[in-house]
Short mmCIF file of C-alpha atoms in Angstrom, two decimals:
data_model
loop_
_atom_site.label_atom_id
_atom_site.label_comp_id
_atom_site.label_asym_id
_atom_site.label_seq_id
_atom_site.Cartn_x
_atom_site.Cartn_y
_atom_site.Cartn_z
CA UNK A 254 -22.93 -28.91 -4.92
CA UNK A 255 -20.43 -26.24 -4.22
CA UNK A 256 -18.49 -26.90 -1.35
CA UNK A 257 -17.54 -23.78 0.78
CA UNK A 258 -13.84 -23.39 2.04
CA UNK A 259 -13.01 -21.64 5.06
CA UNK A 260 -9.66 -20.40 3.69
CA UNK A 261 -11.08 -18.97 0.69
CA UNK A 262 -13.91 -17.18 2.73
CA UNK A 263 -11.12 -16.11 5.28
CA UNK A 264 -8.98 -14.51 2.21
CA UNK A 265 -12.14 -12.66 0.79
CA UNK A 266 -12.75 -11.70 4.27
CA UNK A 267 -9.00 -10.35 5.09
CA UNK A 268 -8.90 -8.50 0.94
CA UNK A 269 -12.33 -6.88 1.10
CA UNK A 270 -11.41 -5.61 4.88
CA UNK A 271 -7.85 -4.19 4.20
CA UNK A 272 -8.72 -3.50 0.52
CA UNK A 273 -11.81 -1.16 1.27
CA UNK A 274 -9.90 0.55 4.34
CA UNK A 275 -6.60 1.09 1.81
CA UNK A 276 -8.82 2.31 -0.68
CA UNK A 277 -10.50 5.13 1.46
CA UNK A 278 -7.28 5.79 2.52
CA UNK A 279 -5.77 6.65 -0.95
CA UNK A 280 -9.25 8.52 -1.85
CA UNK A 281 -8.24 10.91 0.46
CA UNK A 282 -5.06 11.29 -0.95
CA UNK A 283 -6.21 11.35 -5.02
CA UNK A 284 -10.04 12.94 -4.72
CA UNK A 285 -10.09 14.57 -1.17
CA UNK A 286 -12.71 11.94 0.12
CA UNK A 287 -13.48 11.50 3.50
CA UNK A 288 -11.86 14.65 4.73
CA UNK A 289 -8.92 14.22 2.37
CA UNK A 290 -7.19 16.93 1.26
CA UNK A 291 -7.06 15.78 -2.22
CA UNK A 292 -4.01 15.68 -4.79
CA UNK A 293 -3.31 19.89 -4.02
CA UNK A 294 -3.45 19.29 0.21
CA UNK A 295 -1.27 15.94 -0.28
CA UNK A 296 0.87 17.37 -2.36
CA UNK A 297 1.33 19.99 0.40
CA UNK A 298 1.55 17.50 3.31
CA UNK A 299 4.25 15.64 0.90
CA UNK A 300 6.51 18.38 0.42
CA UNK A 301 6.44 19.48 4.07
CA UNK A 302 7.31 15.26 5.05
CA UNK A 303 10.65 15.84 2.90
CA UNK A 304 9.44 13.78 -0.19
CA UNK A 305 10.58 15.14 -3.02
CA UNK A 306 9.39 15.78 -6.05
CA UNK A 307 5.61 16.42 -3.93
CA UNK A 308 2.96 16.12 -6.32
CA UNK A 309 4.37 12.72 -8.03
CA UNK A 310 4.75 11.37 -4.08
CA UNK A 311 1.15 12.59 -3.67
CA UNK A 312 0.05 10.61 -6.50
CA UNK A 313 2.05 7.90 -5.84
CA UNK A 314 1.27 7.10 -2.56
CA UNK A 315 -2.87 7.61 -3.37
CA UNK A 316 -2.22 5.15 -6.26
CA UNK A 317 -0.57 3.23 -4.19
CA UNK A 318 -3.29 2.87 -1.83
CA UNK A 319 -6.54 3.56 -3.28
CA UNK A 320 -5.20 1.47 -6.46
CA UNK A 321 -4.08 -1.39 -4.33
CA UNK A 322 -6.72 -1.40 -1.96
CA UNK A 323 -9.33 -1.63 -4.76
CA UNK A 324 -7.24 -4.37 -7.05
CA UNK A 325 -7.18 -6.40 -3.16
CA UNK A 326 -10.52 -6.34 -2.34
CA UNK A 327 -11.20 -7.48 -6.07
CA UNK A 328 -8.41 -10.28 -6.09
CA UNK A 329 -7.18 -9.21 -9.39
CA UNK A 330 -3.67 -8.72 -10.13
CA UNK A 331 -2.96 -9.80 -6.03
CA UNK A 332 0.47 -10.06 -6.42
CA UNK A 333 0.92 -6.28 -7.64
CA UNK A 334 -2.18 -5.01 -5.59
CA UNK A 335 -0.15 -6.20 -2.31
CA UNK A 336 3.27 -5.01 -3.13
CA UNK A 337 1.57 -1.65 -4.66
CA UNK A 338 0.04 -0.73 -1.25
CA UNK A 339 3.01 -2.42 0.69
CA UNK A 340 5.57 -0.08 -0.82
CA UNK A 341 2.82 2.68 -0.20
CA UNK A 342 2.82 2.24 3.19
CA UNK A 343 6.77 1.96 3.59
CA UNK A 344 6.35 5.22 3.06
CA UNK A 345 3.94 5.84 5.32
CA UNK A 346 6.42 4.40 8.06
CA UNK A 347 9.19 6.09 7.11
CA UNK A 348 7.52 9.18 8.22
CA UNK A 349 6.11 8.10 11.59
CA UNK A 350 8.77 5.72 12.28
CA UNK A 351 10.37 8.48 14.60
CA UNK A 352 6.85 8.71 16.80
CA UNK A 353 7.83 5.35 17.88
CA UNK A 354 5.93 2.25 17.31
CA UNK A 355 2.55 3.01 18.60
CA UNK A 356 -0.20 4.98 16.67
CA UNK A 357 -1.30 6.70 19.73
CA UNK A 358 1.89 8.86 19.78
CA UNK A 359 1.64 8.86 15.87
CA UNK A 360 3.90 5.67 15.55
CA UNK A 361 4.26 3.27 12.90
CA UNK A 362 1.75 0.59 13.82
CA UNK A 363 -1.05 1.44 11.72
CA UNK A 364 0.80 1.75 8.26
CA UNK A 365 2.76 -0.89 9.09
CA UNK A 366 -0.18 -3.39 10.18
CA UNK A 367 -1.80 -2.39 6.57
CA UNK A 368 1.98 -2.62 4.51
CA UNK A 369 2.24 -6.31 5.93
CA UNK A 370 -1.32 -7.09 5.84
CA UNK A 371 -1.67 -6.06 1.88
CA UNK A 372 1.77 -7.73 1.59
CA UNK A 373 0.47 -11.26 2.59
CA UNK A 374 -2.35 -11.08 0.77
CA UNK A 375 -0.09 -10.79 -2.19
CA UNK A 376 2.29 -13.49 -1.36
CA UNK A 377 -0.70 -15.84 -0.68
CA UNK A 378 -2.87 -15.06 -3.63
CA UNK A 379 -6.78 -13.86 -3.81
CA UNK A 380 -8.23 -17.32 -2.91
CA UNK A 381 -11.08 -18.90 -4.86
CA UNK A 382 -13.48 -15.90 -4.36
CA UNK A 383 -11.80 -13.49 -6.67
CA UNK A 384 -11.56 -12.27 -10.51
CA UNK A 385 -8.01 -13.41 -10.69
CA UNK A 386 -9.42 -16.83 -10.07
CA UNK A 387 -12.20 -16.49 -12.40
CA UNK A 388 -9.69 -15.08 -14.67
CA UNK A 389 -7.67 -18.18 -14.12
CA UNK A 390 -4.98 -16.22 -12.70
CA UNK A 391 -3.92 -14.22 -15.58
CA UNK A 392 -2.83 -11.32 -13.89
CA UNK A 393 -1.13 -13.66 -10.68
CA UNK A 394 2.02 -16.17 -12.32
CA UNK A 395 4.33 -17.05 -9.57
CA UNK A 396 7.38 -14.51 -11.52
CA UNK A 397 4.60 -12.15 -10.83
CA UNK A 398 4.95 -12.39 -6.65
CA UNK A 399 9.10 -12.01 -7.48
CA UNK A 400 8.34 -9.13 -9.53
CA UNK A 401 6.02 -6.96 -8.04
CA UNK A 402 7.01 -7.38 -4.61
CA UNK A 403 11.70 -6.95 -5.95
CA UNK A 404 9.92 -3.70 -8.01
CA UNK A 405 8.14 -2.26 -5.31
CA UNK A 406 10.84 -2.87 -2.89
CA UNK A 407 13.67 -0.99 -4.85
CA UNK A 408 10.23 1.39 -5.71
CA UNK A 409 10.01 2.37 -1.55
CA UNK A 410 13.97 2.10 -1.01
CA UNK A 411 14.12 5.01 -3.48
CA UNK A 412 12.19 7.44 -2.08
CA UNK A 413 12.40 6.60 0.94
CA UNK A 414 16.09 6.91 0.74
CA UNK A 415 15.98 10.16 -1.51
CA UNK A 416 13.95 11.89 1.86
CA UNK A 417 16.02 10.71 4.12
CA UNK A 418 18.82 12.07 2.41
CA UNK A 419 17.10 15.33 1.43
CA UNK A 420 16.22 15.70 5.59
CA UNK A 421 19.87 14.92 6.33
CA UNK A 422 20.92 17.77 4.01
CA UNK A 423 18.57 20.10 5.59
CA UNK A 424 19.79 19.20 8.94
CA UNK A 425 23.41 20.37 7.88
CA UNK A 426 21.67 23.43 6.17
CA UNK A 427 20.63 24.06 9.38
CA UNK A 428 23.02 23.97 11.73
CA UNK A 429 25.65 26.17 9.89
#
């Protein structure tokens, strides 16, 4: 008799949920899915945000997501699936961080509900209902969690760092 845990059905719950939406969420970005505007109107929409260069931010950030989202709602390789669409969505709130917090004035909330969502998935692992636990865990060691998460931090500090430079330099630009 298999016996049915709660926590595991709660974990496939939270990684199919947050996976699929992160996943149609970088399809928009990579293959212009669901309205998206694809790799060429990303790329656009990057450059215009201050990331630079635009077309490796563009497929970054789909990667990022759609990758992520797809690896989460698999639970395979859940340490690097979380951190992958955590650090995506840094970026994310980095550019509606000054809307404020809430998404109804284009705040932060939503990309940062998904970054820490996707980020404790990671930290807690797939559960039993995954491939990374049929897999018995190749692809999710403990230095795994350190590494993905320290790699996709210093990923996310980057760029984020490189825009917010490259909008402070405009700003002088500007006001000579």
């Amino acid at each position: 008799m298999v016996c049915v845990n709660r926590r595991d059905l709660g974990l496939l719950a939270l990684r199919v949920g947050t996976g699929a939406v992160l996943a149609a969420h970088g399809s928009q970005k990579l293959a212009g899915w669901f309205g998206g505007g694809g790799i060429q109107g990303t790329t656009a929409a990057m450059e215009a945000m201050g990331f630079h260069p635009p077309k490796h931010s563009a497929v970054a950030a789909g990667l990022g997501e759609a990758g992520g989202g797809v690896l989460l709602a698999l639970g395979l390789a859940t340490p690097a699936a979380g951190a992958a669409a955590a650090g995506a969505m840094a970026g994310a709130v980095a550019v509606h961080a000054p809307a404020g917090f809430f998404a109804q004035g284009g705040g932060y909330e939503y990309p940062a509900f998904l970054g820490f969502t996707a980020a404790a998935i990671g930290l807690a692992g797939p559960g039993r209902y995954s491939v990374d636990h049929v897999t018995c865990h190749v692809f999710d060691r403990p230095w795994m969690v350190a590494l993905a998460f320290a790699g996709s931090a210093a990923a996310a500090a980057a760029v984020v760092g490189k825009r917010a430079k490259g909008q402070a330099d405009e700003g002088q630009e500007a006001g000579r």
